PDB file of C-alpha atoms in Angstrom:
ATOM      1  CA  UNK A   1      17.296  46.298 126.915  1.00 85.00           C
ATOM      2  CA  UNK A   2      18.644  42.926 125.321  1.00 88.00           C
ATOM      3  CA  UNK A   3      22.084  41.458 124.720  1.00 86.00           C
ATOM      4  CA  UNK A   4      22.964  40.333 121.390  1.00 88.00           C
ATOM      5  CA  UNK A   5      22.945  37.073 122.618  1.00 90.00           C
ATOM      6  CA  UNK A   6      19.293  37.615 124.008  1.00 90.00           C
ATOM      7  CA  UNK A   7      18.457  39.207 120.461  1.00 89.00           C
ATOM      8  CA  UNK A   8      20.115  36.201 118.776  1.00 91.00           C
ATOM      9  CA  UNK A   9      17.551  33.736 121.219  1.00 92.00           C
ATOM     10  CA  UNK A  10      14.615  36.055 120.478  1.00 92.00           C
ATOM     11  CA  UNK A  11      14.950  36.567 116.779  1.00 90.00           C
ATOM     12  CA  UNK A  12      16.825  33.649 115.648  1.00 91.00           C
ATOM     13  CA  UNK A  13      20.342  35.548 113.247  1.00 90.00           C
ATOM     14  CA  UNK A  14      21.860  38.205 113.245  1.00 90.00           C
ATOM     15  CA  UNK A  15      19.949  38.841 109.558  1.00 91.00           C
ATOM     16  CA  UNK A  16      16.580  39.060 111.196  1.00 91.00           C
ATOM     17  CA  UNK A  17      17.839  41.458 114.204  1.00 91.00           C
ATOM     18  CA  UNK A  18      19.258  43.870 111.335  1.00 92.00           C
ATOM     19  CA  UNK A  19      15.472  42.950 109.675  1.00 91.00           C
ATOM     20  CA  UNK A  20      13.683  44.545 113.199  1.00 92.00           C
ATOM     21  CA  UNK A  21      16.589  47.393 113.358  1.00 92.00           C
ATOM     22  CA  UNK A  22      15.187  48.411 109.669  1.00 93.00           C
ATOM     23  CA  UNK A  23      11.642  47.972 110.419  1.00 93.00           C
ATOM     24  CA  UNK A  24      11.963  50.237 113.614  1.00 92.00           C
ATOM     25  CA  UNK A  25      10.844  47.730 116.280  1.00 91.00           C
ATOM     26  CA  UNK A  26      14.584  46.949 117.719  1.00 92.00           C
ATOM     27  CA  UNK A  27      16.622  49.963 118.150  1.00 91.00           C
ATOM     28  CA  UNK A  28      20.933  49.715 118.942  1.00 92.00           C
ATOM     29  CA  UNK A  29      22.174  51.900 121.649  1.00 90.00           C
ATOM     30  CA  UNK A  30      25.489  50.569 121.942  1.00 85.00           C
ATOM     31  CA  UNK A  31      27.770  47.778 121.244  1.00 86.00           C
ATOM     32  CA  UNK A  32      26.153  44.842 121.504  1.00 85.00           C
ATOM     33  CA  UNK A  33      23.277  45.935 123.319  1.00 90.00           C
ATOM     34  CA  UNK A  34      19.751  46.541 121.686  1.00 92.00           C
ATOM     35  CA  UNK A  35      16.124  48.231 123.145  1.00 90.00           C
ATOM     36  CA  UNK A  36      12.920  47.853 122.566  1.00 89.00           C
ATOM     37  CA  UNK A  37      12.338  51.616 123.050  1.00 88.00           C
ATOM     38  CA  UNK A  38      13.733  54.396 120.870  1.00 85.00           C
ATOM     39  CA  UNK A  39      15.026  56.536 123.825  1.00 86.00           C
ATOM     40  CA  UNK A  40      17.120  55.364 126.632  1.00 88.00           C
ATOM     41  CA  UNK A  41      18.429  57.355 129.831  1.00 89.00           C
ATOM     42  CA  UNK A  42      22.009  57.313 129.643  1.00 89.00           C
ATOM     43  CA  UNK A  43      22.320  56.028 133.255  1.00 91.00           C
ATOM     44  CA  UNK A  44      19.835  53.321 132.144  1.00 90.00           C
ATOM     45  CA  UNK A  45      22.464  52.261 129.777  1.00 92.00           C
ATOM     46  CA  UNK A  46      25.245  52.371 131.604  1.00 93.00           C
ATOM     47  CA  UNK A  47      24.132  50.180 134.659  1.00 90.00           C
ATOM     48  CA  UNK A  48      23.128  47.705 131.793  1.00 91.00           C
ATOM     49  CA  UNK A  49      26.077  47.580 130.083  1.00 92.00           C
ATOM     50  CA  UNK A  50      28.229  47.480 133.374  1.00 94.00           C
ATOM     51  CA  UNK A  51      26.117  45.037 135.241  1.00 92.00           C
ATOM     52  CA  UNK A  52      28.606  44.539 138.453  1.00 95.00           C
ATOM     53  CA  UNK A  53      28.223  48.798 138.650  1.00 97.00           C
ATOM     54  CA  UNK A  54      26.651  50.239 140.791  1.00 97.00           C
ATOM     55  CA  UNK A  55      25.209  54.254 140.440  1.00 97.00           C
ATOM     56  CA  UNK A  56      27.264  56.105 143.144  1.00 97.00           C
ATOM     57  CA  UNK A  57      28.593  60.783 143.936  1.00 97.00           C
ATOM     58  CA  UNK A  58      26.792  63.097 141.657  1.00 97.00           C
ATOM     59  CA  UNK A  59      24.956  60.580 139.369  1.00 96.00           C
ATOM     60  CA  UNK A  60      23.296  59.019 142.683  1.00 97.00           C
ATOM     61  CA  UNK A  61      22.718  62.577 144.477  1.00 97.00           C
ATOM     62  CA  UNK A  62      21.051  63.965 141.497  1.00 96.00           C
ATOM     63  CA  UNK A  63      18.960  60.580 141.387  1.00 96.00           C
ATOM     64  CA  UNK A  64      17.461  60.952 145.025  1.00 97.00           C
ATOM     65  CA  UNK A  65      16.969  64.701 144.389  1.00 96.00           C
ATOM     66  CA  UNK A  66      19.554  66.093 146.950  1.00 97.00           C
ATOM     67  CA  UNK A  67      21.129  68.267 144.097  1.00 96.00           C
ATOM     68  CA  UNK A  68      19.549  70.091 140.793  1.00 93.00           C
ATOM     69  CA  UNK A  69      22.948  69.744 139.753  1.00 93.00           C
ATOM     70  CA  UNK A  70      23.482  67.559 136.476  1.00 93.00           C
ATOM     71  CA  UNK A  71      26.395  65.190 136.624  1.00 95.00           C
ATOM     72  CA  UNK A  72      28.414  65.547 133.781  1.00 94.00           C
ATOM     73  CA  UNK A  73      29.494  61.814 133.551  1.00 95.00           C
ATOM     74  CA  UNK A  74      27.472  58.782 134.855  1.00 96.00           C
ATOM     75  CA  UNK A  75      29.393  57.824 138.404  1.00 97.00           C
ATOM     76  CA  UNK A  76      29.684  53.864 138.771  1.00 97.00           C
ATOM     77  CA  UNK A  77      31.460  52.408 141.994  1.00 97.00           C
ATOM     78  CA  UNK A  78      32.892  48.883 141.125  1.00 97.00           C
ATOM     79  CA  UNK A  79      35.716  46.714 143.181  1.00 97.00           C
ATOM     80  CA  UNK A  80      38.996  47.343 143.254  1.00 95.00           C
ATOM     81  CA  UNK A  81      40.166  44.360 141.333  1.00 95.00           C
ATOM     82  CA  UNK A  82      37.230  45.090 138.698  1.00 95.00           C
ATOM     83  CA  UNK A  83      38.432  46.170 134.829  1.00 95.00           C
ATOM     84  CA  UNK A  84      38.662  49.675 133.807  1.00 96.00           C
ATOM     85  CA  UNK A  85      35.919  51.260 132.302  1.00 95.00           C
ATOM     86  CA  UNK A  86      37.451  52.774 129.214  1.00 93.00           C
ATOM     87  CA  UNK A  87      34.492  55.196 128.080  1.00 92.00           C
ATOM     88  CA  UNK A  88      35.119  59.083 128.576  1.00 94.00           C
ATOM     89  CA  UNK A  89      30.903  59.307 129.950  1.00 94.00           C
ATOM     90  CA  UNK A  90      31.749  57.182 133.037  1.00 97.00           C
ATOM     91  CA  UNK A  91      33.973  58.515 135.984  1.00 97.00           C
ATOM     92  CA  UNK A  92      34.489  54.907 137.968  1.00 97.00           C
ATOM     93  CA  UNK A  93      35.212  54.656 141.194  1.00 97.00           C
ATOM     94  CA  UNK A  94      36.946  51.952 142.883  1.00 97.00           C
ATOM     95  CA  UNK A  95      35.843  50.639 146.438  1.00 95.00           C
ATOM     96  CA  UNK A  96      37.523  47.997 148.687  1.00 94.00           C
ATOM     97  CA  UNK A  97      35.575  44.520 147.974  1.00 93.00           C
ATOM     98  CA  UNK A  98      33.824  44.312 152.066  1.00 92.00           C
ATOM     99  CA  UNK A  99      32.991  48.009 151.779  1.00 95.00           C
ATOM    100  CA  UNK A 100      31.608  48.168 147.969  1.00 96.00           C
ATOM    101  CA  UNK A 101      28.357  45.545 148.879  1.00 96.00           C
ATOM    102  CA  UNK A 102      27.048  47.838 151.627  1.00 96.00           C
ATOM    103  CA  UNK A 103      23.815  49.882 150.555  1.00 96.00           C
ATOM    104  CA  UNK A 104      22.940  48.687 147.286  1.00 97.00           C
ATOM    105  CA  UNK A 105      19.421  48.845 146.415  1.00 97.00           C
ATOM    106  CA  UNK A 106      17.140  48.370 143.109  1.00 96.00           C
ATOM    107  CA  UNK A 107      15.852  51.552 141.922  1.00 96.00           C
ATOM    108  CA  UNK A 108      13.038  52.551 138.708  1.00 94.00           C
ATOM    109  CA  UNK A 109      14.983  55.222 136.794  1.00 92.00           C
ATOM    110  CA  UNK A 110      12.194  56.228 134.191  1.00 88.00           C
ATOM    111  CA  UNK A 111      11.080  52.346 133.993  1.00 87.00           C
ATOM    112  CA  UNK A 112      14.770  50.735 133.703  1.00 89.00           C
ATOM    113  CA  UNK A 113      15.926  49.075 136.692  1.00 92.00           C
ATOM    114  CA  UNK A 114      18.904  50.567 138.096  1.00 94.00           C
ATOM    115  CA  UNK A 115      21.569  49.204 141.102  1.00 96.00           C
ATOM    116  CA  UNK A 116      22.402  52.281 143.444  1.00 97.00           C
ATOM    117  CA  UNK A 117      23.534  52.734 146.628  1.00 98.00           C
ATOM    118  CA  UNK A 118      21.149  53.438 149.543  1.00 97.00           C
ATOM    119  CA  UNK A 119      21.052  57.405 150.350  1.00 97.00           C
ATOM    120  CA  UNK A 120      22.169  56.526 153.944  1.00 97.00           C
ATOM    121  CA  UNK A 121      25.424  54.735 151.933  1.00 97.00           C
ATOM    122  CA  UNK A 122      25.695  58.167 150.087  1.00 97.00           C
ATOM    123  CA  UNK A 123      25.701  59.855 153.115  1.00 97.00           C
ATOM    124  CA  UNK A 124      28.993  58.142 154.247  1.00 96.00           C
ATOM    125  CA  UNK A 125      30.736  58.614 150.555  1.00 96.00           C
ATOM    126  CA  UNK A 126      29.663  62.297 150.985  1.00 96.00           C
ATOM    127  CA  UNK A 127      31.419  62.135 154.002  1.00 95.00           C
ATOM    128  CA  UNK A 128      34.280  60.325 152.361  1.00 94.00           C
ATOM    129  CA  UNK A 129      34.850  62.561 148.752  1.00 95.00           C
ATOM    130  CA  UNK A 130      34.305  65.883 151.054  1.00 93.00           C
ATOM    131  CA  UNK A 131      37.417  67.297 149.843  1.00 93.00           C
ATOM    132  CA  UNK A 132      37.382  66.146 146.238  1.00 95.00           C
ATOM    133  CA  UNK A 133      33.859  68.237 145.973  1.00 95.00           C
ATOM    134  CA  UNK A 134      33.089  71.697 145.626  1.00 95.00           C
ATOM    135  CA  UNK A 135      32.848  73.103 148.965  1.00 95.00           C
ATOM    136  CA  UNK A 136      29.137  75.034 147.492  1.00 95.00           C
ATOM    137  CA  UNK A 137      28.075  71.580 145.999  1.00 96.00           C
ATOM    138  CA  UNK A 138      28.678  69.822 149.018  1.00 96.00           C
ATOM    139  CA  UNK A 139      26.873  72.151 151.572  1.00 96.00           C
ATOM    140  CA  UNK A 140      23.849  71.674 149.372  1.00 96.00           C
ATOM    141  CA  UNK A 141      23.989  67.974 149.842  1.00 97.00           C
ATOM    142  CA  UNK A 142      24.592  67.841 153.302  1.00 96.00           C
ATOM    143  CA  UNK A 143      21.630  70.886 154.153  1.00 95.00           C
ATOM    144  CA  UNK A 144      19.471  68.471 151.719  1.00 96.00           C
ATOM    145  CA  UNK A 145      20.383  65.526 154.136  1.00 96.00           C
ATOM    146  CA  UNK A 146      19.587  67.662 157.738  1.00 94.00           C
ATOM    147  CA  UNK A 147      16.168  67.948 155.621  1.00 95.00           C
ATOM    148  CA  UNK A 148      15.124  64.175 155.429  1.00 95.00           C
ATOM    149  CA  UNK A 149      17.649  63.060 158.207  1.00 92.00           C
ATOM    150  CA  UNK A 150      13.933  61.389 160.099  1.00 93.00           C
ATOM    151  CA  UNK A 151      13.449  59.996 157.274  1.00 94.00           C
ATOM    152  CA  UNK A 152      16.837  57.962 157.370  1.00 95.00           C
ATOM    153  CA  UNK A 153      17.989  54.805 158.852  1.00 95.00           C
ATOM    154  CA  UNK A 154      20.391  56.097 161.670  1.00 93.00           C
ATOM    155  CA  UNK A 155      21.944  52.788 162.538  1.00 94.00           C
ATOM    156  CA  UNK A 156      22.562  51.793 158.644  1.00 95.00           C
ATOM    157  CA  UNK A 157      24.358  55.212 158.807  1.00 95.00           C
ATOM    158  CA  UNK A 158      26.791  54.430 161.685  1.00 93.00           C
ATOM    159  CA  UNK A 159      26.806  50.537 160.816  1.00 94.00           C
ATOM    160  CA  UNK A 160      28.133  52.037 157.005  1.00 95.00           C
ATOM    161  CA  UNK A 161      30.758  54.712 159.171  1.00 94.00           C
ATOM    162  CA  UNK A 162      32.024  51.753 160.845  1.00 93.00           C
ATOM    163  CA  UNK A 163      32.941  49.942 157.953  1.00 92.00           C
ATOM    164  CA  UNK A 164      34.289  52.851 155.731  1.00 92.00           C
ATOM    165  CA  UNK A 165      37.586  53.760 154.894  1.00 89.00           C
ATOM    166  CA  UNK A 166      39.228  56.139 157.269  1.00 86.00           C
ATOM    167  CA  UNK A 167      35.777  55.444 159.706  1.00 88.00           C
ATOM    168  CA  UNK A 168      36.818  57.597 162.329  1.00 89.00           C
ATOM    169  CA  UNK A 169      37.482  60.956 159.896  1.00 91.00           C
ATOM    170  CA  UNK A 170      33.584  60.166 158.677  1.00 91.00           C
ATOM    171  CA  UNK A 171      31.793  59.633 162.366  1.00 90.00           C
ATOM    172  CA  UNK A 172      33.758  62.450 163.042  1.00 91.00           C
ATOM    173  CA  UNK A 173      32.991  64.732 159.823  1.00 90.00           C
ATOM    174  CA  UNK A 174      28.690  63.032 160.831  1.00 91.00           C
ATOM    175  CA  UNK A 175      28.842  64.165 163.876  1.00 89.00           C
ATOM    176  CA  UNK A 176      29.902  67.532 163.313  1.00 88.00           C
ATOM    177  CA  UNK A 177      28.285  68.469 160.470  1.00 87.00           C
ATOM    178  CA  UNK A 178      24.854  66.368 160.185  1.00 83.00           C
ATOM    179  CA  UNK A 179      23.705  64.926 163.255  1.00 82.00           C
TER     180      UNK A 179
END
């Protein structure tokens, strides 16, 4: 994907970006931002547009496989003091500054790089949004996690418990219910 900016380095005006928009070589799929490819994945898009973002709940669970469950809006976590995302796709979530740069990774999502959040971090906000999620949706995710739990990083887990919000409700809520 490419800025306008970018497009305006790469093909010189704004006439000859129109020019490959016409021809079928430069496709728009959004304000200001431009592709190469015809088709791009929503989430793709997203994390593009909203660079500081980073893919978080359903949108992050469905990525890693731990529910068949399609998210009905792209989930980004930003920081508190971060603008509001004003589009009706994206639920945003806001996370305390210390706490919101724990666990992000660089992911492929069908060949776009995407930022997300570690599955042991999504562990922890599992832990977190318990009660905001549907009690069947969540004991999917959390018999999911028992599944690859030797798979995970343990001390990332309790090093990301530690620093989270209300940290003693989520060892607790680990303890009991996936360890």
């Amino acid at each position: 994907m490419l800025t306008r900016a970018e497009c305006l380095e790469k093909y010189g005006s704004d006439y000859f970006i129109e020019k490959e928009v016409e021809a079928g070589r430069l496709f728009k799929v959004g304000k200001g931002i431009y592709s190469e490819k015809k088709r791009i994945p929503e989430i793709a898009f997203f994390v593009y547009k909203y660079p500081n973002a980073v893919l978080t709940m359903e949108s992050a669970f469905y990525f890693y496989g731990l529910t068949d469950s399609i998210p009905d809006k792209c989930d980004l976590a930003t920081t508190r003091d971060a603008a509001k995302i004003k589009d009706d796709r994206v639920k945003q979530y806001f996370v305390p500054d210390d706490f919101f740069v724990l666990g992000i990774e660089t992911a492929d999502y069908k060949g776009f790089k995407i930022r997300i959040y570690s599955m042991e971090r999504m562990l922890i906000e599992l832990m977190r949004y318990k009660s905001k999620l549907p009690f069947d949706y969540y004991k999917e995710i959390v018999l999911n996690y028992r599944k690859i739990l030797p798979k995970l990083d343990i001390q990332k887990i309790q090093n990301f418990a530690l620093v989270a919000p209300k940290s003693n409700k989520v060892l607790e809520t680990l303890q009991m219910e996936v360890f």
